[in-house]
mmCIF file of C-alpha atoms in Angstrom:
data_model
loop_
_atom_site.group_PDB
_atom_site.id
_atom_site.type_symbol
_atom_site.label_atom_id
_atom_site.label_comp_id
_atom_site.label_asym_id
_atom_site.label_seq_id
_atom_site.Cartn_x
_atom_site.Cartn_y
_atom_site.Cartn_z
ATOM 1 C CA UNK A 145 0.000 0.000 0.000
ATOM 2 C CA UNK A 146 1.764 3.394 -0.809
ATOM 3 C CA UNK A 147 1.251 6.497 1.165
ATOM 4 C CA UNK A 148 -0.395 9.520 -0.778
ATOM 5 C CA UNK A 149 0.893 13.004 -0.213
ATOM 6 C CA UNK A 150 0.300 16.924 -0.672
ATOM 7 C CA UNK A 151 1.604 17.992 -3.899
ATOM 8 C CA UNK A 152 -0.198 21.715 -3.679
ATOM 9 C CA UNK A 153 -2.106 24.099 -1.100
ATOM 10 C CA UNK A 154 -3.968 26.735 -2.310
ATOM 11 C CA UNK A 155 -6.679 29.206 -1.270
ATOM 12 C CA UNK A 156 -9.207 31.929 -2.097
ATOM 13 C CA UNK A 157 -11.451 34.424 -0.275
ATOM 14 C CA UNK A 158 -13.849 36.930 -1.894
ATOM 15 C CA UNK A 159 -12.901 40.745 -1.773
ATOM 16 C CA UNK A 160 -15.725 41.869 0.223
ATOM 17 C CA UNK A 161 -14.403 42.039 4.377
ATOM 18 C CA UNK A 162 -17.330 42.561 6.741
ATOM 19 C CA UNK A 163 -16.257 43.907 10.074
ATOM 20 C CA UNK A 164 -17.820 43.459 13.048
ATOM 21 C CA UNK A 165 -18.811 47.223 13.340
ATOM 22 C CA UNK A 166 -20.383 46.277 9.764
ATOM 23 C CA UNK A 167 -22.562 43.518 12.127
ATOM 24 C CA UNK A 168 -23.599 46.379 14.608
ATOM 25 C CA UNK A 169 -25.755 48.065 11.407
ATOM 26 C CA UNK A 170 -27.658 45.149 11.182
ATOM 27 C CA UNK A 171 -28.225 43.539 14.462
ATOM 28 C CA UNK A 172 -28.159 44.330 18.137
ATOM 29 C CA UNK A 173 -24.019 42.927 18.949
ATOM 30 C CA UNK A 174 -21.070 44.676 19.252
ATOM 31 C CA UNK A 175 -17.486 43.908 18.546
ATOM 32 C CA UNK A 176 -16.167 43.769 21.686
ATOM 33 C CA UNK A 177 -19.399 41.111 22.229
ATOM 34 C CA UNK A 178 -17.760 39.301 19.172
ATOM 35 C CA UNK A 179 -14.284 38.887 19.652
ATOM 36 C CA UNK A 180 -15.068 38.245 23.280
ATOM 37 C CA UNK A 181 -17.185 35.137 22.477
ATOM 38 C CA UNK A 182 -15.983 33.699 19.044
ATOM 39 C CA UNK A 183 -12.265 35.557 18.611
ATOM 40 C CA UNK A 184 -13.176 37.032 15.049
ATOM 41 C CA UNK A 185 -12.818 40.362 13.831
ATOM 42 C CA UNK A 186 -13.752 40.599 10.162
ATOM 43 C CA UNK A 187 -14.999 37.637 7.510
ATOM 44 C CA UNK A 188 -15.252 37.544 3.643
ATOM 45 C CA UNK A 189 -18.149 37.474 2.150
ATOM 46 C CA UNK A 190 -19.273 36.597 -1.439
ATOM 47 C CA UNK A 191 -19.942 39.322 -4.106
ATOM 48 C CA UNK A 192 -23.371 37.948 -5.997
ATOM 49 C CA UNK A 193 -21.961 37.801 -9.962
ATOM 50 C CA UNK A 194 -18.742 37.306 -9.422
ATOM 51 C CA UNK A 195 -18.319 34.566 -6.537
ATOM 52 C CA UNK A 196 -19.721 31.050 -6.369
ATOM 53 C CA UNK A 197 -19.233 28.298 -4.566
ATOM 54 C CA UNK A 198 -17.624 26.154 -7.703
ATOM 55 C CA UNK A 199 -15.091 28.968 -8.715
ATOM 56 C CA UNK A 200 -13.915 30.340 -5.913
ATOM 57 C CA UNK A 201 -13.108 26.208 -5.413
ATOM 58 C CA UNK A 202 -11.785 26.875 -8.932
ATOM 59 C CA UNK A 203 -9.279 29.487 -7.930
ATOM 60 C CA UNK A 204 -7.762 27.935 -4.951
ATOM 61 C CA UNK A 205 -7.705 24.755 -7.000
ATOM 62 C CA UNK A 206 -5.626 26.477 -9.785
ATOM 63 C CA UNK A 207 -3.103 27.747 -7.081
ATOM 64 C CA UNK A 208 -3.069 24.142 -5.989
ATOM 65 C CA UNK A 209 -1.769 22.817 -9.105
ATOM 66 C CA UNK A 210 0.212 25.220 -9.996
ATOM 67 C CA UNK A 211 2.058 24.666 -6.959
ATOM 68 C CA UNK A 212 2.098 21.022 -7.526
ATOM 69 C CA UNK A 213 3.138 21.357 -11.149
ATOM 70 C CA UNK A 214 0.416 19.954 -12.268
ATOM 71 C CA UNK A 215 -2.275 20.864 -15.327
ATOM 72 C CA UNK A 216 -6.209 20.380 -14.478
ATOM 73 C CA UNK A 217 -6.437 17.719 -17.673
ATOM 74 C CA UNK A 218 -3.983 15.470 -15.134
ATOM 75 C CA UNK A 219 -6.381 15.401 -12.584
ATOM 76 C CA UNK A 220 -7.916 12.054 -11.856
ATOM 77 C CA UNK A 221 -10.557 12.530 -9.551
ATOM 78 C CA UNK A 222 -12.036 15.207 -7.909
ATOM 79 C CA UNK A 223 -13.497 15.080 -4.170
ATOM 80 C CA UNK A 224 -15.349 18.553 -3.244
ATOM 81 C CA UNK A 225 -16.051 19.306 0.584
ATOM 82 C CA UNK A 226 -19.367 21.560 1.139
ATOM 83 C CA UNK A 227 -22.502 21.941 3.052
ATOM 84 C CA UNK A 228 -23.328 24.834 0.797
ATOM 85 C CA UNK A 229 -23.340 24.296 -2.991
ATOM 86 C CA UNK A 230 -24.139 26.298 -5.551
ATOM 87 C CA UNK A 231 -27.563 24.117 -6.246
ATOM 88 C CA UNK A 232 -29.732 21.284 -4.553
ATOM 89 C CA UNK A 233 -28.382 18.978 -7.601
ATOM 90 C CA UNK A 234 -26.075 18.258 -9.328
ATOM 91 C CA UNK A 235 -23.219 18.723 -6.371
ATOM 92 C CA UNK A 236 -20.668 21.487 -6.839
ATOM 93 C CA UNK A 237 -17.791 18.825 -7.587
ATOM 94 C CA UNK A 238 -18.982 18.468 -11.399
ATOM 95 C CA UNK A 239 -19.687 22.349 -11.772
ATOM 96 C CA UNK A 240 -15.746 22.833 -9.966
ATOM 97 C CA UNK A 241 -14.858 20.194 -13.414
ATOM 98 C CA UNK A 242 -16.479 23.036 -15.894
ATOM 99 C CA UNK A 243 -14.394 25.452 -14.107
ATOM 100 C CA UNK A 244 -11.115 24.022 -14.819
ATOM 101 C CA UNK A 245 -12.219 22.246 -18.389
ATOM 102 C CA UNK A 246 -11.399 18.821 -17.269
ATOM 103 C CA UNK A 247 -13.706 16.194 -19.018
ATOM 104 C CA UNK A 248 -15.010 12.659 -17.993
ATOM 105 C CA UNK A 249 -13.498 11.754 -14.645
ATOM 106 C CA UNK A 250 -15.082 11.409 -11.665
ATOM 107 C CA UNK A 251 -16.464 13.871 -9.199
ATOM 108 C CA UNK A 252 -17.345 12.971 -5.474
ATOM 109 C CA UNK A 253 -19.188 15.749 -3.021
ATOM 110 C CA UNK A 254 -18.621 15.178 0.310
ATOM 111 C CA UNK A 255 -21.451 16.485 2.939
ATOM 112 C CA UNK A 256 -19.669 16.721 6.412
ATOM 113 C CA UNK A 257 -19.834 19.976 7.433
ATOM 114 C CA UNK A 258 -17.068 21.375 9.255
ATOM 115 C CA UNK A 259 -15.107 18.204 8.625
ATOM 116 C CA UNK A 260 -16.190 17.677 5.453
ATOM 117 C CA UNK A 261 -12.314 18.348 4.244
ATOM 118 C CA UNK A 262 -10.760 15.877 5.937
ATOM 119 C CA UNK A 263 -13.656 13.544 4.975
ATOM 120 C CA UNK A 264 -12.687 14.567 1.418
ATOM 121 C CA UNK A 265 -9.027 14.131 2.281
ATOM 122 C CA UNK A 266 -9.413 10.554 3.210
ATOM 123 C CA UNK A 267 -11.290 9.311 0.939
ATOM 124 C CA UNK A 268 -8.297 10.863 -1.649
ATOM 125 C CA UNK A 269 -5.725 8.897 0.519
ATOM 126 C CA UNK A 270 -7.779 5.756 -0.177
ATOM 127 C CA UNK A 271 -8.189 6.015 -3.444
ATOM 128 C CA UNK A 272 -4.079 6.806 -3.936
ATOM 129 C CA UNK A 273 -3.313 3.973 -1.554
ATOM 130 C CA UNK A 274 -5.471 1.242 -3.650
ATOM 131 C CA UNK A 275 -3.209 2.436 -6.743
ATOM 132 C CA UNK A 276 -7.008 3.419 -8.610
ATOM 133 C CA UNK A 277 -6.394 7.259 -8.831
ATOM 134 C CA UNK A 278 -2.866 8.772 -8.951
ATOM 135 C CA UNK A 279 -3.345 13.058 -8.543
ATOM 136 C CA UNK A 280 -6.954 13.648 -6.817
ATOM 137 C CA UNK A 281 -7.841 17.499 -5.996
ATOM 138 C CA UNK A 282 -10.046 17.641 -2.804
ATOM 139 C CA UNK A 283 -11.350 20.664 -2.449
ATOM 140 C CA UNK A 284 -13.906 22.650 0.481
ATOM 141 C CA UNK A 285 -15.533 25.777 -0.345
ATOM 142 C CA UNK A 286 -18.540 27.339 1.308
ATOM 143 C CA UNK A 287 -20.703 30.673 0.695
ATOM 144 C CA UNK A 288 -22.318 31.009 4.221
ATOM 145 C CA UNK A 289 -23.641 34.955 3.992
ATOM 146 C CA UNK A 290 -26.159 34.257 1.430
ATOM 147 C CA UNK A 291 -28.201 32.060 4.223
ATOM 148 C CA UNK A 292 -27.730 33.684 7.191
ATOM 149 C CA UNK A 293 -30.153 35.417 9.400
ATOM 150 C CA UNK A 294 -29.121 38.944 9.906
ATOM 151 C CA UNK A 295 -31.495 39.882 12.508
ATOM 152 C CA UNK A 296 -30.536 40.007 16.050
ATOM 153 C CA UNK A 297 -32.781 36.637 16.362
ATOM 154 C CA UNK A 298 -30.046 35.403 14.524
ATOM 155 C CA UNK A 299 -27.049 37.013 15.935
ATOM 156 C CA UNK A 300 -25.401 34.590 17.959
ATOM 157 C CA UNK A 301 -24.914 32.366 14.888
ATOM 158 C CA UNK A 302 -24.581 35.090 12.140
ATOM 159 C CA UNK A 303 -21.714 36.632 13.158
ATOM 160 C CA UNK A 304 -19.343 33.746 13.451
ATOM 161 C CA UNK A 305 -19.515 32.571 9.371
ATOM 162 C CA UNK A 306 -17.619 33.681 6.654
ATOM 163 C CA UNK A 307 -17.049 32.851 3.024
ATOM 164 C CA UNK A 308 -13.976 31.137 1.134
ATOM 165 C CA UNK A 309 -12.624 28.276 -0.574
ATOM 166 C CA UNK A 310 -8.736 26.064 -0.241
ATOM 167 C CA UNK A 311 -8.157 23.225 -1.974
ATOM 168 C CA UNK A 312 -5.254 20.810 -2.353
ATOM 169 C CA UNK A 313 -3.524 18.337 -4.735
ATOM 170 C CA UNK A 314 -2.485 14.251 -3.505
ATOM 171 C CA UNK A 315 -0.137 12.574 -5.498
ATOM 172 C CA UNK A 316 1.698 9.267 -4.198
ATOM 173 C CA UNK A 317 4.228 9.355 -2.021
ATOM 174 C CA UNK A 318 7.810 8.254 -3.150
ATOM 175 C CA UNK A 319 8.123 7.616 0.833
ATOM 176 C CA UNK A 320 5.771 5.566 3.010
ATOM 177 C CA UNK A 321 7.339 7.104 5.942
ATOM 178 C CA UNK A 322 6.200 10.687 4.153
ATOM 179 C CA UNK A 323 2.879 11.927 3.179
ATOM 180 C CA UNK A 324 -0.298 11.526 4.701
ATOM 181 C CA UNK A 325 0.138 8.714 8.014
ATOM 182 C CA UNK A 326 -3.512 8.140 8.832
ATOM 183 C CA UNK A 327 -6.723 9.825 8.888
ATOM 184 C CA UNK A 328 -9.366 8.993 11.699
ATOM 185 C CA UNK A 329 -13.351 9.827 10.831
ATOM 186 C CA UNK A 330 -16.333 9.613 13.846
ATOM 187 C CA UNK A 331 -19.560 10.576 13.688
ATOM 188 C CA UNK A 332 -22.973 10.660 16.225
ATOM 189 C CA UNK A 333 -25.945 11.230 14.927
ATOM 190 C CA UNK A 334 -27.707 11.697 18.455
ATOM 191 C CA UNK A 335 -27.167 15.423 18.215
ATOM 192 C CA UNK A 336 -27.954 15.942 14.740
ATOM 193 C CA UNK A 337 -30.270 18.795 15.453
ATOM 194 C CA UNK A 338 -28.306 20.698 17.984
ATOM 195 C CA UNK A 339 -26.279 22.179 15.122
ATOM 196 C CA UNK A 340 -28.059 22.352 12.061
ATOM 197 C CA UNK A 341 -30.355 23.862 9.085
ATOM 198 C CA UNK A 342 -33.805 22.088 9.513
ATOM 199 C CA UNK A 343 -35.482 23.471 6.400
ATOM 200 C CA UNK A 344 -36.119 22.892 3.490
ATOM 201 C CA UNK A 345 -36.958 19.665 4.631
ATOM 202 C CA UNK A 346 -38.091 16.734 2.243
ATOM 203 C CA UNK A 347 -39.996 14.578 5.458
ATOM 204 C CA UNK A 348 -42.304 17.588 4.594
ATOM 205 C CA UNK A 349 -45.155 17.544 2.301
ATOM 206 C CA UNK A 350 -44.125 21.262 1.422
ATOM 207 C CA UNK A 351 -40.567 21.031 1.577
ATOM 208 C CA UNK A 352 -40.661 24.999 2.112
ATOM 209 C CA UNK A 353 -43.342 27.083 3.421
ATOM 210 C CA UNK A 354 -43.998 30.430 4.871
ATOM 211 C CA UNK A 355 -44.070 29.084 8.233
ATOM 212 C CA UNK A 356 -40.195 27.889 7.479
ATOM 213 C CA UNK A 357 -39.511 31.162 6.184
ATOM 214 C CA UNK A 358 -40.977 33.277 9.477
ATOM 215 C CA UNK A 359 -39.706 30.938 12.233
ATOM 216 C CA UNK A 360 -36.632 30.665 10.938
ATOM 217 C CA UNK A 361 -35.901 27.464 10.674
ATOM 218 C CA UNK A 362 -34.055 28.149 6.618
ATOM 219 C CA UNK A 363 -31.094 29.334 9.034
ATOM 220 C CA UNK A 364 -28.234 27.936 10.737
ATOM 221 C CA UNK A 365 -29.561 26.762 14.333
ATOM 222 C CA UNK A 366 -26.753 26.087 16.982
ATOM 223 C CA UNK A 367 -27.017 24.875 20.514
ATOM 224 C CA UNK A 368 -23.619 26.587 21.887
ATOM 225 C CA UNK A 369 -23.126 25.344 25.463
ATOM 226 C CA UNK A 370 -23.557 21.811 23.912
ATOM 227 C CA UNK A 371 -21.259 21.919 20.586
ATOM 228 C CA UNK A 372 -18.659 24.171 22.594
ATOM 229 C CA UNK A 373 -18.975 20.994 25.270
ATOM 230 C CA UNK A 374 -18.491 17.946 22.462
ATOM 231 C CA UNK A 375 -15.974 19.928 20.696
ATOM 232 C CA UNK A 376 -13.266 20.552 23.463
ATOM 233 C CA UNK A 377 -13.726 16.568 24.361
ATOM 234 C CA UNK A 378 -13.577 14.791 20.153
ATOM 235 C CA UNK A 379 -10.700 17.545 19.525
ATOM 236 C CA UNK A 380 -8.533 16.257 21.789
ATOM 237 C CA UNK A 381 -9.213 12.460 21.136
ATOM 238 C CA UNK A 382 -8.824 12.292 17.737
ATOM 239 C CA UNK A 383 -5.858 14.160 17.981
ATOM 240 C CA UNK A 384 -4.272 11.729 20.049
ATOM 241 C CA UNK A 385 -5.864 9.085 18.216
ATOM 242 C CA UNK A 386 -3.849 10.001 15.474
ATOM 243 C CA UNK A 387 -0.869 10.248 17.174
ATOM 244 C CA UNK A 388 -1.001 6.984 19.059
ATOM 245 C CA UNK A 389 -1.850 5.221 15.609
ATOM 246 C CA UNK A 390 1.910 6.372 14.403
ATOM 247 C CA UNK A 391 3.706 6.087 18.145
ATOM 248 C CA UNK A 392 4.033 10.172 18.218
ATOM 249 C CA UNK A 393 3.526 12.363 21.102
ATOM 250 C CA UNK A 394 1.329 15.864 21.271
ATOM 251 C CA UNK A 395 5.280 16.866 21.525
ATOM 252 C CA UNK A 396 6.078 15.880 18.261
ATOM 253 C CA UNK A 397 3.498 17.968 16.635
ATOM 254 C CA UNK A 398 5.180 21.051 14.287
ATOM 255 C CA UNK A 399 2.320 22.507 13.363
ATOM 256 C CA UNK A 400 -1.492 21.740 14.317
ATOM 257 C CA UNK A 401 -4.392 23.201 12.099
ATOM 258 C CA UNK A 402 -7.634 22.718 13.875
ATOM 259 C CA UNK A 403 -10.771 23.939 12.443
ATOM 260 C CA UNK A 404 -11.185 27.374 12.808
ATOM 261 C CA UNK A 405 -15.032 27.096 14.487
ATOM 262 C CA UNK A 406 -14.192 29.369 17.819
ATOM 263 C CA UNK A 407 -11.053 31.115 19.075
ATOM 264 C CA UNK A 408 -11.563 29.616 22.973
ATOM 265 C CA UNK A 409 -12.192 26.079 21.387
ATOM 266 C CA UNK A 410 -8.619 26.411 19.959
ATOM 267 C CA UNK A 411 -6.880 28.034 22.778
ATOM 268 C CA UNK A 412 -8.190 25.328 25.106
ATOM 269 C CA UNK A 413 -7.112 22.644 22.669
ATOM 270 C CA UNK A 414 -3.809 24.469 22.539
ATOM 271 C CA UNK A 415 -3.673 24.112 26.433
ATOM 272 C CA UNK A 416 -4.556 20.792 26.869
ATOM 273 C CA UNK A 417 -2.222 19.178 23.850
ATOM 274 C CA UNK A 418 0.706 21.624 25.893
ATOM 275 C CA UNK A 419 1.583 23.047 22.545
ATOM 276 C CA UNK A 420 3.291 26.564 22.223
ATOM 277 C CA UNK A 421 0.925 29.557 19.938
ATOM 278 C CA UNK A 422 3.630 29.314 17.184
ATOM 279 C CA UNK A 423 2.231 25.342 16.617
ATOM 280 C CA UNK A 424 -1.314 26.063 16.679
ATOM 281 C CA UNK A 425 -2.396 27.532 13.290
ATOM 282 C CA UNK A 426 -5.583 30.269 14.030
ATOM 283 C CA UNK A 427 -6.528 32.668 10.986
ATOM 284 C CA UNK A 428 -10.480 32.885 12.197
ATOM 285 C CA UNK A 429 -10.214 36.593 13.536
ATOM 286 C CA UNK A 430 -9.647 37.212 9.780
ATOM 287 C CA UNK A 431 -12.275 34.895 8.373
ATOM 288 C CA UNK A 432 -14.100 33.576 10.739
ATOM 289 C CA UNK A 433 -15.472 30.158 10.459
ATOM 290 C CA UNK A 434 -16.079 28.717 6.552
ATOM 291 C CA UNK A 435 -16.848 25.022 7.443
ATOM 292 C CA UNK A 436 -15.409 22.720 5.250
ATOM 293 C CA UNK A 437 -12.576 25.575 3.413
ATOM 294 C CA UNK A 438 -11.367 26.651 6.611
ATOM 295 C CA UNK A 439 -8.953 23.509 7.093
ATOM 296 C CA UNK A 440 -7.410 23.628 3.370
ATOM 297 C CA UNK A 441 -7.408 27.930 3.946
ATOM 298 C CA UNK A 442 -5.498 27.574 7.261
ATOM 299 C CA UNK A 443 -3.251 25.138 5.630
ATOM 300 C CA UNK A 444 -2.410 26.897 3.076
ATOM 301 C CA UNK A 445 -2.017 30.072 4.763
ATOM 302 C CA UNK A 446 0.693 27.804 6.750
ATOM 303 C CA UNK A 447 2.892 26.814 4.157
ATOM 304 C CA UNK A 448 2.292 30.253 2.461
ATOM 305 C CA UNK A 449 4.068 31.848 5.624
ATOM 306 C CA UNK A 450 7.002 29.675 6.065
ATOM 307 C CA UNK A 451 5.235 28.141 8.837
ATOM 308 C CA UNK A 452 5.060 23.949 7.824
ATOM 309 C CA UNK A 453 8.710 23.229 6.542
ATOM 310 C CA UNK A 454 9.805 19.745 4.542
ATOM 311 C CA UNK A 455 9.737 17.231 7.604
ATOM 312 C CA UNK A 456 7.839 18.530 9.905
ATOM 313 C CA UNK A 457 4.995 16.776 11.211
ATOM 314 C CA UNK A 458 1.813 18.455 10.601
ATOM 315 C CA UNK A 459 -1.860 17.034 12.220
ATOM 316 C CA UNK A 460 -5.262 18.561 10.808
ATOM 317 C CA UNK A 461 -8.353 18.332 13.034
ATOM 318 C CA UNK A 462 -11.700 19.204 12.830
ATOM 319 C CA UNK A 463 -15.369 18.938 14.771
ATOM 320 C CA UNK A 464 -18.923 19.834 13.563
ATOM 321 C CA UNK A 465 -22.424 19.584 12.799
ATOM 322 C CA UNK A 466 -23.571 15.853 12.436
ATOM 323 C CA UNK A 467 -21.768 15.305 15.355
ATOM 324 C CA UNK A 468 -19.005 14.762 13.583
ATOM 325 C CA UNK A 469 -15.436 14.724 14.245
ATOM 326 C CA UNK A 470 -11.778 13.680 12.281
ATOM 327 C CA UNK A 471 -7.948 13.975 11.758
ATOM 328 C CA UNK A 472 -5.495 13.362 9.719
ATOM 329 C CA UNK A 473 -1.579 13.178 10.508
ATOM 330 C CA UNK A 474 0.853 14.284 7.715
ATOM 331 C CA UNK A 475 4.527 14.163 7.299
ATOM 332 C CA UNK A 476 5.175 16.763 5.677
#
């Protein structure tokens, strides 16, 4: 079985920046309410005509294989990460395959929410490690602001999403100690609703109806206390879980890239794996949290700063909506 590894990072975020003094004209919040709560200061957010969720995927995908020396028409397969596509069908992974003028091969959309990526990234790594596909471009890229509620009914979710796309390229590895050492996927459905969109629903005769529309049950609902609560326990346990599947140590980690869903979920997992700031990748005061891109953004941020260096020993993690929870161990 050979190892698969990351060939090319790339990333894109729309032009438009939304502060949180922006917020304060549409709801009842402040920034200082904000950054106190969630750690963000500002978010990109889609320009209607020019962004969509297939080509801003397009653009950090091009970065991606340029990086990776690679042309689109070498692509094999193509495994797109989103909870927010540009329609109900077909998924965004096809529509990402107009972008780039690639013809004929196979396109997988992967619904995981926040850790839809790494989802997408191991089911690349199987694919390389069975020998069927040889460069696969998984991709996450979300456009949150069109569905949001900007009320102050809404605030406490509204504020914390932002819009963007990374993407990256797997090739094989020439090294089975190098490349990508294991990825770990969980999931509980028991608290499917505590973080989640409930309409449209199709175990509705009307899938959408007024009443969806008024109570508000089109947007984002999240039940804080209890995410906040799962997500500080299934960070820190996959994260070891990936480490104990390789015989590493938190110790051993160069550079961690957790999900960028909340500041104080990050700083605590920072604490409690006893890693130093300068190991713990956070960019979500500047975009705040895109679901399935912000993984591949944060990533490639990293390498685009010097920050992951040939060697080191990099661990991606992420928690979300489903429940759901994964990571993935590279070497770099």
């Amino acid at each position: 079985m050979r190892n698969s590894k990351i060939a090319g990072v790339g990333h894109y975020v729309p032009e438009q920046v939304v502060t949180n003094k922006d917020l304060e004209q549409l709801m009842d919040t402040s920034d200082e309410w904000i950054q106190e709560r969630t750690g963000i200061k500002e978010r990109r957010y889609f320009t209607e005509g020019v962004d969509t969720t297939a080509n801003m995927a397009a653009k950090a995908s091009r970065k991606a294989l340029e990086m990776a020396n690679l042309q689109p028409e070498q692509i094999d397969l193509i495994v797109f990460a989103t909870l927010s596509p540009d329609y109900v069908f077909p998924g965004s992974g096809v529509l990402l395959e107009r972008e780039l003028g690639i013809k004929e091969i196979p396109a997988i959309d992967i619904r995981n929410q926040c850790s839809g990526f790494i989802y997408a990234l191991s089911v690349a790594d199987q694919f390389i490690k069975t020998g069927m596909y040889n460069n696969v471009l998984v991709v996450g890229s979300e456009i949150h602001s069109s569905g949001l509620d900007f009320s102050t009914r809404g605030r406490g979710v509204s504020v914390i999403f932002g819009d963007g796309a990374g993407a990256l390229v797997l090739t094989p590895s020439e090294s089975n100690d190098k490349g990508v050492l294991s990825t770990h996927l969980h999931a509980d459905g028991e608290f499917a609703e505590e973080l989640a969109v409930l309409a449209p629903a199709t175990n509705k005769k009307d899938r959408l109806t007024h009443e969806m529309l008024e109570d508000g049950s089109i947007y984002p609902y999240m039940n804080g206390n209890m995410v906040f609560k799962h997500a500080v326990t299934r960070f820190p346990e996959v994260i070891e879980e990936a480490l104990n599947k390789n015989g590493y140590k938190a110790t051993d980690i160069d550079m961690l890239i957790p999900h960028q869903a909340n500041l104080r979920i990050t700083s605590y997992i920072q604490q409690k794996m006893g890693l130093p700031a300068e190991k713990v990748m956070s960019n979500i005061h500047k975009y705040g949290n895109t679901t399935a891109a912000s993984v591949p953004i944060a990533l490639s941020e990293a390498v685009q700063e010097g920050r992951i260096k040939e060697g080191d020993l990099v661990c991606l993690a992420a928690f979300g909506s489903g429940f759901t929870w994964a990571s993935a161990l590279i070497r770099w």
